C-alpha positions as MATLAB code, in Angstrom:
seq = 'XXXXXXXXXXXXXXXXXXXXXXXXXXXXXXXXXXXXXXXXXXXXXXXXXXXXXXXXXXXXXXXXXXXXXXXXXXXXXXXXXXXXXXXXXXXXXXXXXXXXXXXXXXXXXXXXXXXXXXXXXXXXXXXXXXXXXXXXXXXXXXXXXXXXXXXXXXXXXXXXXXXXXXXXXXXXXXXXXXXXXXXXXXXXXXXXXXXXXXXXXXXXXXXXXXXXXXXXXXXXXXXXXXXXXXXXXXXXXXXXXXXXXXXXXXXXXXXXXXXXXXXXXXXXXXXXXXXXXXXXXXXXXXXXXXXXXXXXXXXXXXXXXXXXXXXXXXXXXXXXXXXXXXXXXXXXXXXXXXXXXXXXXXXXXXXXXXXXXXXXXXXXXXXXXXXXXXXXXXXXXXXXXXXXXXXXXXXXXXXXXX';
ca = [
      -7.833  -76.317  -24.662;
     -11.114  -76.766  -22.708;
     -13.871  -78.333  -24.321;
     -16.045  -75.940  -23.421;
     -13.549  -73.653  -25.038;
     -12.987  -75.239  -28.199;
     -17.318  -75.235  -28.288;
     -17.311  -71.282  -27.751;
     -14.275  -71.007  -30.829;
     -16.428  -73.175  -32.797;
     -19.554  -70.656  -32.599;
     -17.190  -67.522  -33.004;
     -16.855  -69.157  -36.620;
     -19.870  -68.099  -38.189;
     -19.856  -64.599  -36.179;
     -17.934  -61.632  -35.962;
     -16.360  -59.218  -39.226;
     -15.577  -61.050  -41.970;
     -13.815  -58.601  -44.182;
     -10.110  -58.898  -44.293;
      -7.857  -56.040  -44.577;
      -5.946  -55.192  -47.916;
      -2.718  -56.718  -46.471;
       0.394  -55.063  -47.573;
       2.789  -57.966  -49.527;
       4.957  -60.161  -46.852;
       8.731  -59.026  -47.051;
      11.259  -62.034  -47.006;
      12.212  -62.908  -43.472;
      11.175  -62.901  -39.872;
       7.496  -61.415  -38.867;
       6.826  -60.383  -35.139;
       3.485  -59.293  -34.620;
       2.229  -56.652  -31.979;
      -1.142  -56.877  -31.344;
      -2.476  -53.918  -29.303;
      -5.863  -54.084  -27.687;
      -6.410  -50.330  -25.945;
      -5.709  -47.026  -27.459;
      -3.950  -46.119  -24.748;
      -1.168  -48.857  -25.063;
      -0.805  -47.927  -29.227;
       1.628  -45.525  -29.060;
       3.713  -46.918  -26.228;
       3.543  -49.972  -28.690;
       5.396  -47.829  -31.099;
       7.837  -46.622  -29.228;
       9.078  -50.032  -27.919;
       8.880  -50.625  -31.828;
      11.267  -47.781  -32.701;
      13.793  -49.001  -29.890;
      14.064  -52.515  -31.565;
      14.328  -51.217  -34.856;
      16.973  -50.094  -33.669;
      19.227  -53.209  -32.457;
      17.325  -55.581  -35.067;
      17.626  -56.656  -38.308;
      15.672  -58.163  -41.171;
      12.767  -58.476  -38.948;
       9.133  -56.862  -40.277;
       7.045  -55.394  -37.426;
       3.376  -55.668  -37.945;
       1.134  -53.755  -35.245;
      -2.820  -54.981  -35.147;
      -5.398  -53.531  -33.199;
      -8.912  -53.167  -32.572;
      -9.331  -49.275  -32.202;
      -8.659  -46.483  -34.768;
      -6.237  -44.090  -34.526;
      -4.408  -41.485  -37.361;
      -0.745  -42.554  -36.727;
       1.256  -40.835  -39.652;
       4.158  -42.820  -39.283;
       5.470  -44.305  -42.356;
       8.681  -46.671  -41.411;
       9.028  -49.101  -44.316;
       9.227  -51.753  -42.127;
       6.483  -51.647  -40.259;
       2.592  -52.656  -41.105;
      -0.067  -51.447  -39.044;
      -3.270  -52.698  -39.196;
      -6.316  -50.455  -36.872;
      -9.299  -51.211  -36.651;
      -8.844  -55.211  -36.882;
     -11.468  -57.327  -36.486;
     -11.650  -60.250  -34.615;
     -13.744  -62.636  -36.645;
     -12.326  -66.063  -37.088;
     -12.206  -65.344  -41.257;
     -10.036  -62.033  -40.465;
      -7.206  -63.806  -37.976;
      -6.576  -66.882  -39.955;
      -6.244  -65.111  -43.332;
      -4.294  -62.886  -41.224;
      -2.225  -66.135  -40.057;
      -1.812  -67.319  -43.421;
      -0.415  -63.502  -45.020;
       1.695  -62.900  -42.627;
       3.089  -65.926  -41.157;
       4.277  -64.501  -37.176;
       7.134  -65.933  -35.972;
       6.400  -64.425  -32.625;
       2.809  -62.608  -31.179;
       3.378  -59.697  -28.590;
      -0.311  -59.236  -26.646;
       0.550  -55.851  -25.279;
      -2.747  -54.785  -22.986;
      -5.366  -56.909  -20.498;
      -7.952  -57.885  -22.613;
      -7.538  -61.523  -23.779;
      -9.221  -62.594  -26.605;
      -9.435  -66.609  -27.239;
     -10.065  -66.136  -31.288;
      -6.649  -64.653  -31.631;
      -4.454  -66.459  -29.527;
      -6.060  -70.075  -30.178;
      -5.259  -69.426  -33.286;
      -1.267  -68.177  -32.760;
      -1.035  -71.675  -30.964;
      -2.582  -73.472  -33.655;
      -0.491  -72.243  -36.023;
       2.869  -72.721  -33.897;
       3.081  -68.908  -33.032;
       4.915  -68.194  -29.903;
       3.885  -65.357  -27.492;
       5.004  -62.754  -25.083;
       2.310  -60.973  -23.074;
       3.239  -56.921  -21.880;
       0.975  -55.175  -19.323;
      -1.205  -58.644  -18.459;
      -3.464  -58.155  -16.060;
      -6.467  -60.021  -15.493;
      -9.215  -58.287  -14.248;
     -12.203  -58.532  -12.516;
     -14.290  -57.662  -15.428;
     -12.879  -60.855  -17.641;
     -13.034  -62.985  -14.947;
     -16.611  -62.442  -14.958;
     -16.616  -63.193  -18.764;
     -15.417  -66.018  -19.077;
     -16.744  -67.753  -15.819;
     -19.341  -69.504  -17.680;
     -16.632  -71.174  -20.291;
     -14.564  -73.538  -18.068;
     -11.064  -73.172  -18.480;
     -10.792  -70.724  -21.330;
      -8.689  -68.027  -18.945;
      -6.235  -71.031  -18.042;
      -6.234  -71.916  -21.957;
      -5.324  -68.108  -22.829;
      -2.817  -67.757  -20.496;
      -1.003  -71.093  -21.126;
      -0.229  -69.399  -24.687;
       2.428  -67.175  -23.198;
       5.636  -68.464  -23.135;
       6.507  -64.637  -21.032;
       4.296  -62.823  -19.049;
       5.099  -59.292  -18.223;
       3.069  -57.657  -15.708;
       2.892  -54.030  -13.465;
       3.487  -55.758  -10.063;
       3.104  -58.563   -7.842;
      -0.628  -58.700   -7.457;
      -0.999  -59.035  -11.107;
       1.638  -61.860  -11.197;
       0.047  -63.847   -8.362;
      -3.232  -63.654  -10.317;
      -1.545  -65.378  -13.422;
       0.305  -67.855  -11.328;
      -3.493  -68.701   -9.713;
      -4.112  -69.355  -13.424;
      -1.621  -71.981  -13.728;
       1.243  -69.789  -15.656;
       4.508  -71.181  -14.577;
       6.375  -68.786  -12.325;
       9.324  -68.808  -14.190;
       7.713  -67.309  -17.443;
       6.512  -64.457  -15.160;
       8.331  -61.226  -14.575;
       7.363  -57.972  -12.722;
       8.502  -55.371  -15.187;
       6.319  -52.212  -14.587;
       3.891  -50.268  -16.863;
       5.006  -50.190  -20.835;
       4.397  -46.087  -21.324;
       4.831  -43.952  -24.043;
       7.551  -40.623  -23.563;
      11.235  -42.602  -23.271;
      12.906  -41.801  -26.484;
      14.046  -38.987  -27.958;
      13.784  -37.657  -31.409;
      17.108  -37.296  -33.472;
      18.756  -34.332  -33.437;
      22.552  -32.924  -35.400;
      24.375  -31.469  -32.356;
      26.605  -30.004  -34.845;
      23.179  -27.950  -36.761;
      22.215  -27.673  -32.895;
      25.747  -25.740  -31.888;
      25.835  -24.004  -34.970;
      22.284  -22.611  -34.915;
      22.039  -21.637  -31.056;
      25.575  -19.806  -31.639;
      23.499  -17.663  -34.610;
      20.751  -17.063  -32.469;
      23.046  -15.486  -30.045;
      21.456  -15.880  -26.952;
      17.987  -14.998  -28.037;
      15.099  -16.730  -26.420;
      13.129  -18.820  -28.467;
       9.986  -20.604  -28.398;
       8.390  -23.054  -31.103;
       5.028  -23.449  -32.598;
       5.018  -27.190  -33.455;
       3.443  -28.511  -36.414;
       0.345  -26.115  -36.162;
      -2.479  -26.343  -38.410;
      -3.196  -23.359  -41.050;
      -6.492  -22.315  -38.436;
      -4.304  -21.819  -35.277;
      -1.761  -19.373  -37.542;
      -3.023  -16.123  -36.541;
      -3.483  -17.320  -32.865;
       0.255  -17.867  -32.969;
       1.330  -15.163  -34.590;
      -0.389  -12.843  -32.617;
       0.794  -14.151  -29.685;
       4.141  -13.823  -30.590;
       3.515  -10.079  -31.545;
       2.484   -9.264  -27.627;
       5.043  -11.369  -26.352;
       7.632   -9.630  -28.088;
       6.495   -6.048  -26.129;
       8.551   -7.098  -23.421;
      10.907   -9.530  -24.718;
      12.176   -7.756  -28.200;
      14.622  -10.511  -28.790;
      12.119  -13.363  -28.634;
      12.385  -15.115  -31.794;
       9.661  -17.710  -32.960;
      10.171  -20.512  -34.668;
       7.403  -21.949  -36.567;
       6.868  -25.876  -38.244;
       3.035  -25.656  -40.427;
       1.475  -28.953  -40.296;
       1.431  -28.801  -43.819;
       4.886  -28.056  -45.024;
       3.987  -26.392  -48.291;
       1.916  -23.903  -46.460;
       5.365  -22.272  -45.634;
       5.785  -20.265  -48.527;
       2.155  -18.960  -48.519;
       2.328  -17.672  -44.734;
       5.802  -16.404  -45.089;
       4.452  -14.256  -47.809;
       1.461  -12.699  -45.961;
       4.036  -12.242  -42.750;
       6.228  -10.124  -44.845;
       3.138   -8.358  -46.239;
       2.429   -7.188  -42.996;
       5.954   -5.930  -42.335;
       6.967   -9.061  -39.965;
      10.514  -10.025  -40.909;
      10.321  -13.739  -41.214;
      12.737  -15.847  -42.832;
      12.224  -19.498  -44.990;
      14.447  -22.613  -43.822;
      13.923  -23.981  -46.963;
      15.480  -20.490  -48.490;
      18.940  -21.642  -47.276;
      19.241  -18.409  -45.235;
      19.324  -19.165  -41.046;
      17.896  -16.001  -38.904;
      19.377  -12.945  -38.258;
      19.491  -10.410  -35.274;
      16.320   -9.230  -36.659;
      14.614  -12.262  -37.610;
      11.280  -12.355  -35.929;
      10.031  -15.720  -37.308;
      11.757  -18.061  -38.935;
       9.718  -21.001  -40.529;
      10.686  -23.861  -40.676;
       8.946  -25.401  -43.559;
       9.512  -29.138  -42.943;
       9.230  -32.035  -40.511;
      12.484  -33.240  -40.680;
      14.590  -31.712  -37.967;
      11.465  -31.608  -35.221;
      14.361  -32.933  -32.821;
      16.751  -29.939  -33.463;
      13.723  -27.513  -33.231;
      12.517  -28.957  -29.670;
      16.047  -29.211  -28.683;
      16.916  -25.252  -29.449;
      13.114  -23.572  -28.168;
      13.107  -23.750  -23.954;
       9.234  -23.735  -24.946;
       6.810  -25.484  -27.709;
       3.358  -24.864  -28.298;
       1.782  -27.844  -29.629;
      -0.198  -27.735  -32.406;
      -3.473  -29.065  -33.868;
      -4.738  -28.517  -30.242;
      -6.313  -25.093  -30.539;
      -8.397  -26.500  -33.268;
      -9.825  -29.860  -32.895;
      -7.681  -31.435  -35.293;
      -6.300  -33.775  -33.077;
      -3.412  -33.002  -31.260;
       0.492  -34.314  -31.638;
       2.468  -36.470  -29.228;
       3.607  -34.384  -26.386;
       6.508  -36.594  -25.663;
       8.387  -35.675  -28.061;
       9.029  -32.224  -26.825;
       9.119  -33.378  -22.830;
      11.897  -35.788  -24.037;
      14.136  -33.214  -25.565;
      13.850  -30.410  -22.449;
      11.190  -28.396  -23.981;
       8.376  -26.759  -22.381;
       4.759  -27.401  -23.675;
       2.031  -25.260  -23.823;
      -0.993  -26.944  -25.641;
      -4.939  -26.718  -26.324;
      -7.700  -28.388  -24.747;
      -7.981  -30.638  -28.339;
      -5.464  -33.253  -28.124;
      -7.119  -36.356  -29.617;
      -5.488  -39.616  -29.179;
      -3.068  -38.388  -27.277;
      -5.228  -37.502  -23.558;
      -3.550  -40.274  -22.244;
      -0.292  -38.940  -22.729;
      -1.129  -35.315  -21.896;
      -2.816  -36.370  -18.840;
       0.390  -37.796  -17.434;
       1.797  -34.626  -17.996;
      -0.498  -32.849  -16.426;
      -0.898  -35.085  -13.618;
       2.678  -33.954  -12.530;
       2.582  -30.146  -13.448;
       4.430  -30.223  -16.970;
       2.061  -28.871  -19.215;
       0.734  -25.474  -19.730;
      -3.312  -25.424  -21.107;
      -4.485  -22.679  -23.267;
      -8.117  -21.580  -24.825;
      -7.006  -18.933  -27.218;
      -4.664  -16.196  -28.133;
      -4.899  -14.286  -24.937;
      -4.262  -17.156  -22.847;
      -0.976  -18.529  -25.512;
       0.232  -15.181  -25.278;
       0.152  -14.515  -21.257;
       2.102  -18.309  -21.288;
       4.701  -17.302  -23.495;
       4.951  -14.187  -21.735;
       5.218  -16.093  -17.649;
       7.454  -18.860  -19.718;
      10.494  -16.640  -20.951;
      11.712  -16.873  -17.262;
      14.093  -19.012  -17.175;
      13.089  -20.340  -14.103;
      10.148  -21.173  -14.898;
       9.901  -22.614  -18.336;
      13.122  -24.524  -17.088;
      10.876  -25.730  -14.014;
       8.463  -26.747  -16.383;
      10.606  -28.904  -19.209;
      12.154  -30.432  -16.134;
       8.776  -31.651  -14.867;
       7.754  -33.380  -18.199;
      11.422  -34.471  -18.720;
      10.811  -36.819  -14.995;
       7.563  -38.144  -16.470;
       9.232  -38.918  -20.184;
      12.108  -40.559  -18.629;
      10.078  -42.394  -15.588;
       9.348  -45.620  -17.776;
      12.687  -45.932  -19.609;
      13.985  -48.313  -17.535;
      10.823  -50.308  -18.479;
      10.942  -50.326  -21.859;
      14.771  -51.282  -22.049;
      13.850  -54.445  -20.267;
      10.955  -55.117  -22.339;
      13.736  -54.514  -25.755;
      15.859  -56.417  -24.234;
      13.796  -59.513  -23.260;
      12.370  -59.401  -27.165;
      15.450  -58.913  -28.579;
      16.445  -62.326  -26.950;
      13.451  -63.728  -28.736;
      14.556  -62.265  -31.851;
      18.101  -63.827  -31.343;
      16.616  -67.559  -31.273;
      14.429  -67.230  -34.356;
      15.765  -69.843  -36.343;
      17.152  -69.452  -39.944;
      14.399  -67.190  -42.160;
      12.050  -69.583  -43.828;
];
């Protein structure tokens, strides 16, 4: 470390938050820590989460980051932590809680308070998406060697292309702990689904289109509904299938369906939807795989109301459709990509959802559509395989658990 480094670290002592997070107790075993600096890179974080969860074991998964995001997931094995500071006080009782075996620095901004400290403390570190920009080489001009110091941290540096590799290889990164991997994205995995409930369900519905109204919010109801109504002038058949954001609101809006003569129909009633069935709620969050999997098209919800949005992925990844509002929250990133390449459908309100689900019972077209996002959900698989795979190697040498 630079002197004129370790001077700057010793100022950044005094500054900066100094209230620690109510840390969650340690489990027994390995720690690998994500720490995420844009909002844009969160849920792609996530995602390359879920994929090692799935090949790893006894390992904890704790995500920081600086920005604040409404996640809702709830895996009891992994910690996140928004909205972290970056105060001296807050990283080493952060250090001493959770005791990393490994630090993944997924974005480009470096910071030297955080990853002094990994070193200090014997942490090992992988950086995903490095790129170092014109905008922190201006920053840290004035202290001498601090972008050589932050970069000699990583043991593996993952970058978009060979541009960004040459710039850490300028820095003094040795070549062989640099690898041209692409972009880490959100949108490559797909949600679980029963094939069997899948078979058994589509062979019920007989052929019927069907289009979903994801996880909408108790305000966009009667948008929905109505649309559905119009829709169903020229497509009598069309059966909706609709997932509340609140589950227990199922009951209530089945009961005020029915009261207006709509025959509607209760998943959670153990009954599955007839010939007749016009809307069939499905009053849980539990089989969102099957439901995206069975409807060629999916609204998605908490968009017509600025209540922000859900992730869009989820549906483009299991050949659905998507039709959304202009309010999508934390996801723009995501739905911009979509857009960018023609998957998405926009609407402002219930004349606009209806004349979509209307244009998107074609089968052409809807199928144009779901193909679209499908290209875009499956474009950065490849990358986040090879990410999995190079951490799962660093899982594999952890030595014996502490």
């Amino acid at each position: 470390m630079s002197v004129a480094l370790r001077l700057y670290l010793s100022t950044r002592r005094s500054e900066g938050a100094t209230d620690t997070p109510d840390f969650a107790p340690r489990p027994e075993g390995h720690v690998m820590w994500f720490h995420v600096v844009s909002e844009g890179d969160v849920f792609a974080t996530l995602e390359l989460i879920r994929c090692l969860r799935e090949d790893s074991f006894g390992v904890t998964y704790v995500v920081t980051s600086p920005v604040t995001l409404a996640l809702g997931q709830d895996w009891d094995d992994v910690f996140v932590y928004m909205g972290m500071g970056d105060g001296a006080t807050v990283v080493d009782a952060f250090l001493r809680h959770w005791r990393p075996s490994h630090l993944v620095w997924v974005g480009e901004t470096l910071d030297p308070v955080y990853l002094m400290a990994a070193v200090r403390d014997g942490v090992g570190a992988t950086l995903i998406n490095g790129h170092i920009d014109r905008k922190q080489r201006s920053r840290w001009r004035i202290i001498p060697g601090a972008l050589t110091s932050m970069v000699g941290v990583f043991s593996r540096i993952l970058t978009t292309d060979n541009e960004k590799a040459r710039e850490f290889l300028r820095l003094g990164a040795d070549e062989a702990s640099v690898d041209v991997v692409g972009a880490l994205q959100e949108g490559t995995t797909a949600l679980p689904y029963s094939e069997v409930d899948r078979a058994h369900l589509a062979e019920g519905f007989g052929g019927r289109p069907v289009w979903l109204a994801a996880q909408i919010h108790e305000g966009e109801e009667k948008a929905v509904i109505e649309a559905h109504l119009r829709a169903t002038r020229r497509a009598h058949r069309l059966l909706l299938i609709v997932v509340p954001h609140d589950p227990a609101r199922g009951v209530g809006l089945a009961n005020e369906l029915a009261a207006r003569g709509v025959r509607v129909l209760l998943r959670s009633s153990g009954e599955e939807p007839r010939d007749d069935t016009q809307i069939y709620i499905a009053d849980s969050h539990e089989a969102m795989g099957l439901w995206y999997r069975l409807a060629s098209v999916s609204f998605l919800g908490q968009s017509l109301v600025g209540f922000g949005g859900i992730n869009p992925f989820d549906a483009a990844a299991l050949g659905s459709g998507i039709i959304h509002g202009p309010h999508v929250g934390p996801y723009e990133r995501s739905y911009a990509r979509l857009a960018a390449n023609g998957a998405t459908k926009v609407v402002r309100n219930v004349n606009d959802l209806a004349r979509a689900v209307e244009v998107l019972q074609a089968p052409d077209v809807a199928a144009l559509l779901a193909h679209e996002a499908w290209k875009v959900c499956t474009s950065g698989a490849e990358v986040t395989d090879r990410i999995k795979d190079l951490l799962l190697d660093t899982i594999d040498m952890f030595e014996e658990v502490p």
